Amino acid sequence: MFKLLKSGFSTIKNNIGFLVGFLLFFLIFVVGSFVVKNSIYKISEERLSARFLTETSTMLRATQDKIEKYDLLLKSARSLFYSSKEITRAEWEAYGSSLDISANYPSLTEIAYVRRVLPLEKNEFIDNVRLDKSINPKAYPDFDITPKGDSDEYYIVDYLYPLNGNEEAFGFNVFSDSARRMAIELARDTGLTAITEPIMFIQEKGGEKGFLMLLPVYKNDKVDSLEGRRDDIQGFILAAVGASDLFSQIVLSIPLTSLSGLSVTDVTDNSAVLLPYIDVLGRSTNDTGENIPTVQTSRISIGSRTWRINFRSDTKPQIDNLGLITPYALSILGFVISLLIALVLLNSARLKSKAEKLAKDLTKDLEKFKLAVENSSDHIVITDAEGNIVYANKSVERITGFLISEVMGKKAGSKSLWGGQMDSEVYKKFWHQIKVEKKSFSGEFNNHRKNGEQYVVEANISPILDQNNEVIFFVGIERDITKAKEIDKMKDEFVSVASHELRTPMTAIKGLVSMILEGDYGEVGNKLLQPLGDIALSTNRLIHLVNDMLNLSRIESGRLKFTLKEFDPTVLIGGVVESLNPIAKQKGIILKVGTVSKAKILGDEDKISQVLNNLIGNSLKFTDKGSIVVDTETNENFLKIFVKDTGVGIVKEDVEKIFGKFEQISSIQKGRPQGTGLGLYISKQIANKLGGDVWLEKSELGKGSVFGFSLPLMQSKIAEKIKAEIAKEEKNNPNQKEMS
Amino acid sequence: MAKILIVDDDPLLVRMYQTKFEGDGNEVVTAADGHEGLEKIVSDKPDIVLLDIMMPKMDGLETLRRIKADASIKTTPVIMLTNVSSSEADSNEGLELGAVAYLVKADYTPKEVVQKVKEILAAYKRELPKVEVAIKG
């Protein structure tokens, strides 16, 4: 990854445009995801608040419905009194149990009849209750009014359902408590249900907050004036409602998703908490809910009272709630995605630029190759596997005179184009070599241009093979060497002429000096013998030099003519040795032929005797006493001629030099006839041409040297090869002629 | 003792060879080019011809060709005596055309040339009767 980034950045460095594009893209994506996030947030907020509103209004309505339900309950209870003026404790008990409070009114702590008792009636009332055995046979002997103390009038909880668990309320003087009394007076004076401010229930089990609903019961149910109501008041139907029970029941009865909780405060006179904070599962916790922002505050009128309900919600827009990706997650996702995309883009940009560079390089290379081929001064042709031209460069037009359009599709080198000038065998052999043997061909062709003019090319034709070694196409490169050939010929002719012209005066000097020495022009004084002898030697040396130069020129231009034939080397060796014997005798050296094989060899007699002459001549030059022996040996392929002398030998450092061009070994030259320095070089060249070699077999300073000269045996493979080579050269230089 | 025709355009060399051959007791006739050489063969009937190759008007090979084409003179032995290298095609051509020897002037002293001519004449004279018989037959 780091590497990727690194190289990515290095790519960027090279590409400001890309960098700007990338940053722009990144910016757009981030801003885009932010905008999307916000709008989703907004949408979800809107959805949430809409749902919240729905939920709160549902809550409010449910609350009112509940209160109304209780109101109806109170009214139904009161109707008992109005229908029968007075009901008994037992009847109340029966009525109460028929309500099935726990199922229908779970938040109802008790429903009671509160009887108005005047101070005069107080004792009688107490006695009556104590003796009332209508429900409990033991009656209520301990019954008393609570709290104790005198009052102008008493409103005493008389009938109470259920009594069980609400014993503390039995006999309670509701009028004794100011909050309750206010509600009693309000209910009495208005004839309507009144609700107390939040109060603590007196029952032991309660200890909880709630409120009382009080509905007045008059002696005369038709009373309609305040005075009448105050006179006629007989008692109240009382319902005690636990606030937390009430609201728990409400929240549980409504599916709430956006609401997290609520609290209720009675704000009619001054603020009094009715319901501390409860959550949507109706649990009142220690949490006051204050740390949860109040999302909505509603006020509802419940009878004479006003309640303020604080609905709270800590529910932020959420995935679960909305069925949408949460904006935060989205923005993070957006960032991650844009980062990933950026990396992908970066990488692809890197790859792209790499690929582009490669493609560019390749194109450049191809372009280079194309230009090189197109503009090559050599004739370049590509043909299919059958030799039909599929490509020809400009030089084809220039050299052959045929237009490229003319040559396309035609067989390369056919008679209708530039070929057909040579023996059909040559073409056959050539085609076999490149097509069947699948080998490259190198050689010269005589061709003709469109205008009929002859020209010579040096051709290199290669088959291009596929993986299965099948020819796909051929590439032919031909160089017009007509001019070069002409120049070569001219050079050769120049050397020939020059050597001829040099030889003529040298012939005169040599001839005349020899004749003077021979006395043809009269007696020669003794003093002249030495200088005349030196002139003769110098002239001979000069003639040698010219001969060697001519040979050298011929060898190097490949125009030295070889006439191969099979022959017995013993005769040749004998002849050369015999011709040189006079010089040996003169020096007092034995020159003889040793053991000589009669194996037939292949070679050019003249050239071989030239080489032998040179080798034996060298030995003669460097041997002062002893002998020179010419032996032969044969092996599988060669006849080896050895020239062994007892001469001065050759020092090590000179061994490498002796076969070089114009090399003369100065250290042993003193007082010896000087050579041209070409003898061994030319000998080696000639031997090589004949398939053999000339080498120094061994040499010991002061003891002598052995030179070897090998020639191919007639029956050897090498002889076959040499024959073919010489024949080929002959074909290439068919009519070499010296100017005469 | 023989009559020798030297055909060569170089008077210096002609004089040299003439001196040597005459000193050896031979009769020498000279010609400076191929035309003159042909005329002298016909008129002087030499025993042997020493023929140079590089000459004006008619070169030695053409002269040789004409000698061999003329029945009256074609039996006269011809030695190519020239400075054109023996390793050249011309040496072959000369021998192929019927020359009895090919000598490179520079490689031989006049004495050696005289010796060669003597040898060749001796060999030729031994064989000549056979040839004549063959012609007569």
PDB file of N, CA and C in Angstrom, chain A residues 200-272:
ATOM      1  N   MET A 200     -50.150  13.343  48.305  1.00  0.00           N
ATOM      2  CA  MET A 200     -49.637  12.049  48.733  1.00  0.00           C
ATOM      3  C   MET A 200     -50.800  11.304  49.326  1.00  0.00           C
ATOM      4  N   PHE A 201     -51.004  10.082  48.899  1.00  0.00           N
ATOM      5  CA  PHE A 201     -52.079   9.291  49.490  1.00  0.00           C
ATOM      6  C   PHE A 201     -51.723   8.953  50.921  1.00  0.00           C
ATOM      7  N   ILE A 202     -52.789   8.817  51.677  1.00  0.00           N
ATOM      8  CA  ILE A 202     -52.529   8.536  53.092  1.00  0.00           C
ATOM      9  C   ILE A 202     -52.333   7.060  53.346  1.00  0.00           C
ATOM     10  N   GLN A 203     -52.793   6.267  52.412  1.00  0.00           N
ATOM     11  CA  GLN A 203     -52.671   4.820  52.612  1.00  0.00           C
ATOM     12  C   GLN A 203     -51.196   4.421  52.708  1.00  0.00           C
ATOM     13  N   GLU A 204     -51.087   3.394  53.443  1.00  0.00           N
ATOM     14  CA  GLU A 204     -49.735   2.893  53.682  1.00  0.00           C
ATOM     15  C   GLU A 204     -49.077   2.405  52.396  1.00  0.00           C
ATOM     16  N   LYS A 205     -49.868   1.641  51.643  1.00  0.00           N
ATOM     17  CA  LYS A 205     -49.298   1.044  50.407  1.00  0.00           C
ATOM     18  C   LYS A 205     -48.967   2.108  49.362  1.00  0.00           C
ATOM     19  N   GLY A 206     -49.732   3.176  49.491  1.00  0.00           N
ATOM     20  CA  GLY A 206     -49.489   4.256  48.511  1.00  0.00           C
ATOM     21  C   GLY A 206     -48.172   4.906  48.739  1.00  0.00           C
ATOM     22  N   GLY A 207     -48.188   5.879  49.584  1.00  0.00           N
ATOM     23  CA  GLY A 207     -46.980   6.663  49.747  1.00  0.00           C
ATOM     24  C   GLY A 207     -46.623   7.275  48.427  1.00  0.00           C
ATOM     25  N   GLU A 208     -47.559   7.078  47.565  1.00  0.00           N
ATOM     26  CA  GLU A 208     -47.257   7.575  46.219  1.00  0.00           C
ATOM     27  C   GLU A 208     -48.161   8.741  45.896  1.00  0.00           C
ATOM     28  N   LYS A 209     -47.722   9.418  44.844  1.00  0.00           N
ATOM     29  CA  LYS A 209     -48.458  10.618  44.464  1.00  0.00           C
ATOM     30  C   LYS A 209     -49.619  10.299  43.562  1.00  0.00           C
ATOM     31  N   GLY A 210     -50.564  11.130  43.632  1.00  0.00           N
ATOM     32  CA  GLY A 210     -51.692  10.940  42.752  1.00  0.00           C
ATOM     33  C   GLY A 210     -52.651  12.115  42.918  1.00  0.00           C
ATOM     34  N   PHE A 211     -53.836  11.864  42.548  1.00  0.00           N
ATOM     35  CA  PHE A 211     -54.826  12.933  42.715  1.00  0.00           C
ATOM     36  C   PHE A 211     -56.181  12.297  43.010  1.00  0.00           C
ATOM     37  N   LEU A 212     -57.056  13.105  43.570  1.00  0.00           N
ATOM     38  CA  LEU A 212     -58.407  12.613  43.843  1.00  0.00           C
ATOM     39  C   LEU A 212     -59.345  13.271  42.870  1.00  0.00           C
ATOM     40  N   MET A 213     -60.328  12.476  42.439  1.00  0.00           N
ATOM     41  CA  MET A 213     -61.408  13.056  41.638  1.00  0.00           C
ATOM     42  C   MET A 213     -62.663  13.003  42.525  1.00  0.00           C
ATOM     43  N   LEU A 214     -63.250  14.117  42.624  1.00  0.00           N
ATOM     44  CA  LEU A 214     -64.406  14.208  43.533  1.00  0.00           C
ATOM     45  C   LEU A 214     -65.631  14.708  42.776  1.00  0.00           C
ATOM     46  N   LEU A 215     -66.685  13.884  42.867  1.00  0.00           N
ATOM     47  CA  LEU A 215     -67.940  14.284  42.189  1.00  0.00           C
ATOM     48  C   LEU A 215     -69.012  14.466  43.283  1.00  0.00           C
ATOM     49  N   PRO A 216     -69.607  15.657  43.348  1.00  0.00           N
ATOM     50  CA  PRO A 216     -70.576  15.916  44.437  1.00  0.00           C
ATOM     51  C   PRO A 216     -71.880  15.102  44.261  1.00  0.00           C
ATOM     52  N   VAL A 217     -72.374  14.711  45.421  1.00  0.00           N
ATOM     53  CA  VAL A 217     -73.690  14.037  45.420  1.00  0.00           C
ATOM     54  C   VAL A 217     -74.619  14.917  46.281  1.00  0.00           C
ATOM     55  N   TYR A 218     -75.687  15.376  45.640  1.00  0.00           N
ATOM     56  CA  TYR A 218     -76.625  16.254  46.355  1.00  0.00           C
ATOM     57  C   TYR A 218     -77.849  15.464  46.772  1.00  0.00           C
ATOM     58  N   LYS A 219     -78.497  15.999  47.781  1.00  0.00           N
ATOM     59  CA  LYS A 219     -79.752  15.359  48.219  1.00  0.00           C
ATOM     60  C   LYS A 219     -80.800  15.496  47.137  1.00  0.00           C
ATOM     61  N   ASN A 220     -80.747  16.603  46.534  1.00  0.00           N
ATOM     62  CA  ASN A 220     -81.663  16.811  45.417  1.00  0.00           C
ATOM     63  C   ASN A 220     -80.823  16.943  44.152  1.00  0.00           C
ATOM     64  N   ASP A 221     -81.049  16.006  43.251  1.00  0.00           N
ATOM     65  CA  ASP A 221     -80.147  15.990  42.083  1.00  0.00           C
ATOM     66  C   ASP A 221     -80.465  17.103  41.100  1.00  0.00           C
ATOM     67  N   LYS A 222     -81.496  17.862  41.338  1.00  0.00           N
ATOM     68  CA  LYS A 222     -81.855  18.936  40.399  1.00  0.00           C
ATOM     69  C   LYS A 222     -81.346  20.301  40.840  1.00  0.00           C
ATOM     70  N   VAL A 223     -80.624  20.322  41.886  1.00  0.00           N
ATOM     71  CA  VAL A 223     -80.173  21.597  42.414  1.00  0.00           C
ATOM     72  C   VAL A 223     -79.313  22.311  41.373  1.00  0.00           C
ATOM     73  N   ASP A 224     -79.495  23.664  41.260  1.00  0.00           N
ATOM     74  CA  ASP A 224     -78.698  24.338  40.255  1.00  0.00           C
ATOM     75  C   ASP A 224     -78.169  25.688  40.717  1.00  0.00           C
ATOM     76  N   SER A 225     -78.314  26.000  41.959  1.00  0.00           N
ATOM     77  CA  SER A 225     -77.720  27.248  42.425  1.00  0.00           C
ATOM     78  C   SER A 225     -76.639  26.941  43.432  1.00  0.00           C
ATOM     79  N   LEU A 226     -75.778  27.938  43.590  1.00  0.00           N
ATOM     80  CA  LEU A 226     -74.666  27.756  44.520  1.00  0.00           C
ATOM     81  C   LEU A 226     -75.183  27.530  45.936  1.00  0.00           C
ATOM     82  N   GLU A 227     -76.166  28.335  46.305  1.00  0.00           N
ATOM     83  CA  GLU A 227     -76.750  28.224  47.645  1.00  0.00           C
ATOM     84  C   GLU A 227     -77.339  26.831  47.847  1.00  0.00           C
ATOM     85  N   GLY A 228     -78.079  26.457  46.853  1.00  0.00           N
ATOM     86  CA  GLY A 228     -78.750  25.148  46.917  1.00  0.00           C
ATOM     87  C   GLY A 228     -77.727  24.021  47.025  1.00  0.00           C
ATOM     88  N   ARG A 229     -76.648  24.168  46.256  1.00  0.00           N
ATOM     89  CA  ARG A 229     -75.625  23.113  46.260  1.00  0.00           C
ATOM     90  C   ARG A 229     -74.966  23.009  47.634  1.00  0.00           C
ATOM     91  N   ARG A 230     -74.706  24.202  48.231  1.00  0.00           N
ATOM     92  CA  ARG A 230     -74.056  24.181  49.530  1.00  0.00           C
ATOM     93  C   ARG A 230     -74.992  23.599  50.605  1.00  0.00           C
ATOM     94  N   ASP A 231     -76.258  23.842  50.440  1.00  0.00           N
ATOM     95  CA  ASP A 231     -77.207  23.311  51.421  1.00  0.00           C
ATOM     96  C   ASP A 231     -77.454  21.817  51.203  1.00  0.00           C
ATOM     97  N   ASP A 232     -77.508  21.529  49.952  1.00  0.00           N
ATOM     98  CA  ASP A 232     -77.959  20.191  49.590  1.00  0.00           C
ATOM     99  C   ASP A 232     -76.839  19.118  49.553  1.00  0.00           C
ATOM    100  N   ILE A 233     -75.641  19.573  49.711  1.00  0.00           N
ATOM    101  CA  ILE A 233     -74.541  18.606  49.520  1.00  0.00           C
ATOM    102  C   ILE A 233     -74.654  17.457  50.514  1.00  0.00           C
ATOM    103  N   GLN A 234     -74.525  16.285  50.010  1.00  0.00           N
ATOM    104  CA  GLN A 234     -74.725  15.092  50.853  1.00  0.00           C
ATOM    105  C   GLN A 234     -73.403  14.333  50.998  1.00  0.00           C
ATOM    106  N   GLY A 235     -72.660  14.405  49.909  1.00  0.00           N
ATOM    107  CA  GLY A 235     -71.341  13.713  49.969  1.00  0.00           C
ATOM    108  C   GLY A 235     -70.656  13.749  48.605  1.00  0.00           C
ATOM    109  N   PHE A 236     -69.652  12.955  48.444  1.00  0.00           N
ATOM    110  CA  PHE A 236     -68.909  12.914  47.149  1.00  0.00           C
ATOM    111  C   PHE A 236     -68.559  11.481  46.782  1.00  0.00           C
ATOM    112  N   ILE A 237     -68.556  11.313  45.490  1.00  0.00           N
ATOM    113  CA  ILE A 237     -67.958  10.067  45.009  1.00  0.00           C
ATOM    114  C   ILE A 237     -66.471  10.383  44.802  1.00  0.00           C
ATOM    115  N   LEU A 238     -65.621   9.588  45.383  1.00  0.00           N
ATOM    116  CA  LEU A 238     -64.185   9.875  45.343  1.00  0.00           C
ATOM    117  C   LEU A 238     -63.439   8.751  44.637  1.00  0.00           C
ATOM    118  N   ALA A 239     -62.608   9.176  43.735  1.00  0.00           N
ATOM    119  CA  ALA A 239     -61.711   8.176  43.116  1.00  0.00           C
ATOM    120  C   ALA A 239     -60.266   8.636  43.343  1.00  0.00           C
ATOM    121  N   ALA A 240     -59.466   7.736  43.859  1.00  0.00           N
ATOM    122  CA  ALA A 240     -58.044   8.071  44.052  1.00  0.00           C
ATOM    123  C   ALA A 240     -57.246   7.441  42.912  1.00  0.00           C
ATOM    124  N   VAL A 241     -56.560   8.309  42.203  1.00  0.00           N
ATOM    125  CA  VAL A 241     -55.818   7.810  41.030  1.00  0.00           C
ATOM    126  C   VAL A 241     -54.314   8.002  41.258  1.00  0.00           C
ATOM    127  N   GLY A 242     -53.563   6.891  41.155  1.00  0.00           N
ATOM    128  CA  GLY A 242     -52.092   6.980  41.277  1.00  0.00           C
ATOM    129  C   GLY A 242     -51.511   7.495  39.972  1.00  0.00           C
ATOM    130  N   ALA A 243     -50.754   8.553  40.097  1.00  0.00           N
ATOM    131  CA  ALA A 243     -50.241   9.201  38.887  1.00  0.00           C
ATOM    132  C   ALA A 243     -49.341   8.259  38.065  1.00  0.00           C
ATOM    133  N   SER A 244     -48.416   7.619  38.749  1.00  0.00           N
ATOM    134  CA  SER A 244     -47.480   6.775  37.975  1.00  0.00           C
ATOM    135  C   SER A 244     -48.213   5.594  37.356  1.00  0.00           C
ATOM    136  N   ASP A 245     -49.222   5.052  38.148  1.00  0.00           N
ATOM    137  CA  ASP A 245     -50.009   3.960  37.564  1.00  0.00           C
ATOM    138  C   ASP A 245     -50.743   4.440  36.320  1.00  0.00           C
ATOM    139  N   LEU A 246     -51.323   5.607  36.451  1.00  0.00           N
ATOM    140  CA  LEU A 246     -52.115   6.148  35.350  1.00  0.00           C
ATOM    141  C   LEU A 246     -51.268   6.322  34.082  1.00  0.00           C
ATOM    142  N   PHE A 247     -50.140   6.994  34.265  1.00  0.00           N
ATOM    143  CA  PHE A 247     -49.338   7.314  33.069  1.00  0.00           C
ATOM    144  C   PHE A 247     -48.577   6.097  32.537  1.00  0.00           C
ATOM    145  N   SER A 248     -48.197   5.191  33.452  1.00  0.00           N
ATOM    146  CA  SER A 248     -47.583   3.944  32.995  1.00  0.00           C
ATOM    147  C   SER A 248     -48.524   3.226  32.064  1.00  0.00           C
ATOM    148  N   GLN A 249     -49.790   3.190  32.553  1.00  0.00           N
ATOM    149  CA  GLN A 249     -50.798   2.505  31.760  1.00  0.00           C
ATOM    150  C   GLN A 249     -50.961   3.167  30.401  1.00  0.00           C
ATOM    151  N   ILE A 250     -50.914   4.468  30.402  1.00  0.00           N
ATOM    152  CA  ILE A 250     -51.096   5.187  29.133  1.00  0.00           C
ATOM    153  C   ILE A 250     -49.912   4.917  28.195  1.00  0.00           C
ATOM    154  N   VAL A 251     -48.685   5.074  28.725  1.00  0.00           N
ATOM    155  CA  VAL A 251     -47.538   4.902  27.820  1.00  0.00           C
ATOM    156  C   VAL A 251     -47.433   3.472  27.302  1.00  0.00           C
ATOM    157  N   LEU A 252     -47.871   2.539  28.142  1.00  0.00           N
ATOM    158  CA  LEU A 252     -47.774   1.149  27.700  1.00  0.00           C
ATOM    159  C   LEU A 252     -48.838   0.797  26.665  1.00  0.00           C
ATOM    160  N   SER A 253     -49.927   1.590  26.701  1.00  0.00           N
ATOM    161  CA  SER A 253     -51.018   1.277  25.782  1.00  0.00           C
ATOM    162  C   SER A 253     -50.763   1.888  24.388  1.00  0.00           C
ATOM    163  N   ILE A 254     -49.745   2.738  24.272  1.00  0.00           N
ATOM    164  CA  ILE A 254     -49.476   3.393  22.990  1.00  0.00           C
ATOM    165  C   ILE A 254     -48.077   2.978  22.506  1.00  0.00           C
ATOM    166  N   PRO A 255     -47.966   2.579  21.268  1.00  0.00           N
ATOM    167  CA  PRO A 255     -46.616   2.281  20.749  1.00  0.00           C
ATOM    168  C   PRO A 255     -45.819   3.568  20.563  1.00  0.00           C
ATOM    169  N   LEU A 256     -44.780   3.661  21.331  1.00  0.00           N
ATOM    170  CA  LEU A 256     -43.989   4.890  21.286  1.00  0.00           C
ATOM    171  C   LEU A 256     -42.580   4.579  20.784  1.00  0.00           C
ATOM    172  N   THR A 257     -42.137   5.341  19.826  1.00  0.00           N
ATOM    173  CA  THR A 257     -40.787   5.111  19.301  1.00  0.00           C
ATOM    174  C   THR A 257     -39.885   6.327  19.450  1.00  0.00           C
ATOM    175  N   SER A 258     -40.477   7.491  19.375  1.00  0.00           N
ATOM    176  CA  SER A 258     -39.634   8.679  19.440  1.00  0.00           C
ATOM    177  C   SER A 258     -39.582   9.253  20.857  1.00  0.00           C
ATOM    178  N   LEU A 259     -40.558   8.875  21.637  1.00  0.00           N
ATOM    179  CA  LEU A 259     -40.661   9.414  22.995  1.00  0.00           C
ATOM    180  C   LEU A 259     -39.829   8.565  23.929  1.00  0.00           C
ATOM    181  N   SER A 260     -39.092   9.231  24.786  1.00  0.00           N
ATOM    182  CA  SER A 260     -38.329   8.404  25.727  1.00  0.00           C
ATOM    183  C   SER A 260     -38.897   8.476  27.140  1.00  0.00           C
ATOM    184  N   GLY A 261     -39.659   9.497  27.405  1.00  0.00           N
ATOM    185  CA  GLY A 261     -40.233   9.560  28.741  1.00  0.00           C
ATOM    186  C   GLY A 261     -41.034  10.848  28.935  1.00  0.00           C
ATOM    187  N   LEU A 262     -41.625  10.952  30.090  1.00  0.00           N
ATOM    188  CA  LEU A 262     -42.389  12.183  30.325  1.00  0.00           C
ATOM    189  C   LEU A 262     -42.517  12.441  31.822  1.00  0.00           C
ATOM    190  N   SER A 263     -42.844  13.677  32.157  1.00  0.00           N
ATOM    191  CA  SER A 263     -43.136  14.026  33.548  1.00  0.00           C
ATOM    192  C   SER A 263     -44.321  14.996  33.529  1.00  0.00           C
ATOM    193  N   VAL A 264     -45.041  15.006  34.626  1.00  0.00           N
ATOM    194  CA  VAL A 264     -46.265  15.835  34.645  1.00  0.00           C
ATOM    195  C   VAL A 264     -46.249  16.727  35.883  1.00  0.00           C
ATOM    196  N   THR A 265     -46.556  17.936  35.638  1.00  0.00           N
ATOM    197  CA  THR A 265     -46.600  18.896  36.734  1.00  0.00           C
ATOM    198  C   THR A 265     -47.966  19.598  36.711  1.00  0.00           C
ATOM    199  N   ASP A 266     -48.539  19.681  37.886  1.00  0.00           N
ATOM    200  CA  ASP A 266     -49.797  20.455  37.982  1.00  0.00           C
ATOM    201  C   ASP A 266     -49.422  21.911  38.114  1.00  0.00           C
ATOM    202  N   VAL A 267     -49.878  22.687  37.167  1.00  0.00           N
ATOM    203  CA  VAL A 267     -49.466  24.100  37.168  1.00  0.00           C
ATOM    204  C   VAL A 267     -50.656  25.038  37.338  1.00  0.00           C
ATOM    205  N   THR A 268     -51.736  24.503  37.929  1.00  0.00           N
ATOM    206  CA  THR A 268     -52.949  25.318  38.061  1.00  0.00           C
ATOM    207  C   THR A 268     -52.708  26.527  38.949  1.00  0.00           C
ATOM    208  N   ASP A 269     -52.181  26.268  40.146  1.00  0.00           N
ATOM    209  CA  ASP A 269     -51.921  27.379  41.063  1.00  0.00           C
ATOM    210  C   ASP A 269     -50.427  27.679  41.069  1.00  0.00           C
ATOM    211  N   ASN A 270     -49.722  26.735  41.598  1.00  0.00           N
ATOM    212  CA  ASN A 270     -48.277  26.813  41.452  1.00  0.00           C
ATOM    213  C   ASN A 270     -47.767  25.424  41.085  1.00  0.00           C
ATOM    214  N   SER A 271     -46.587  25.368  40.708  1.00  0.00           N
ATOM    215  CA  SER A 271     -46.088  24.102  40.177  1.00  0.00           C
ATOM    216  C   SER A 271     -45.974  23.040  41.251  1.00  0.00           C
ATOM    217  N   ALA A 272     -46.622  21.941  41.009  1.00  0.00           N
ATOM    218  CA  ALA A 272     -46.487  20.796  41.909  1.00  0.00           C
ATOM    219  C   ALA A 272     -46.329  19.557  41.040  1.00  0.00           C
TER     220      ALA A 272
END
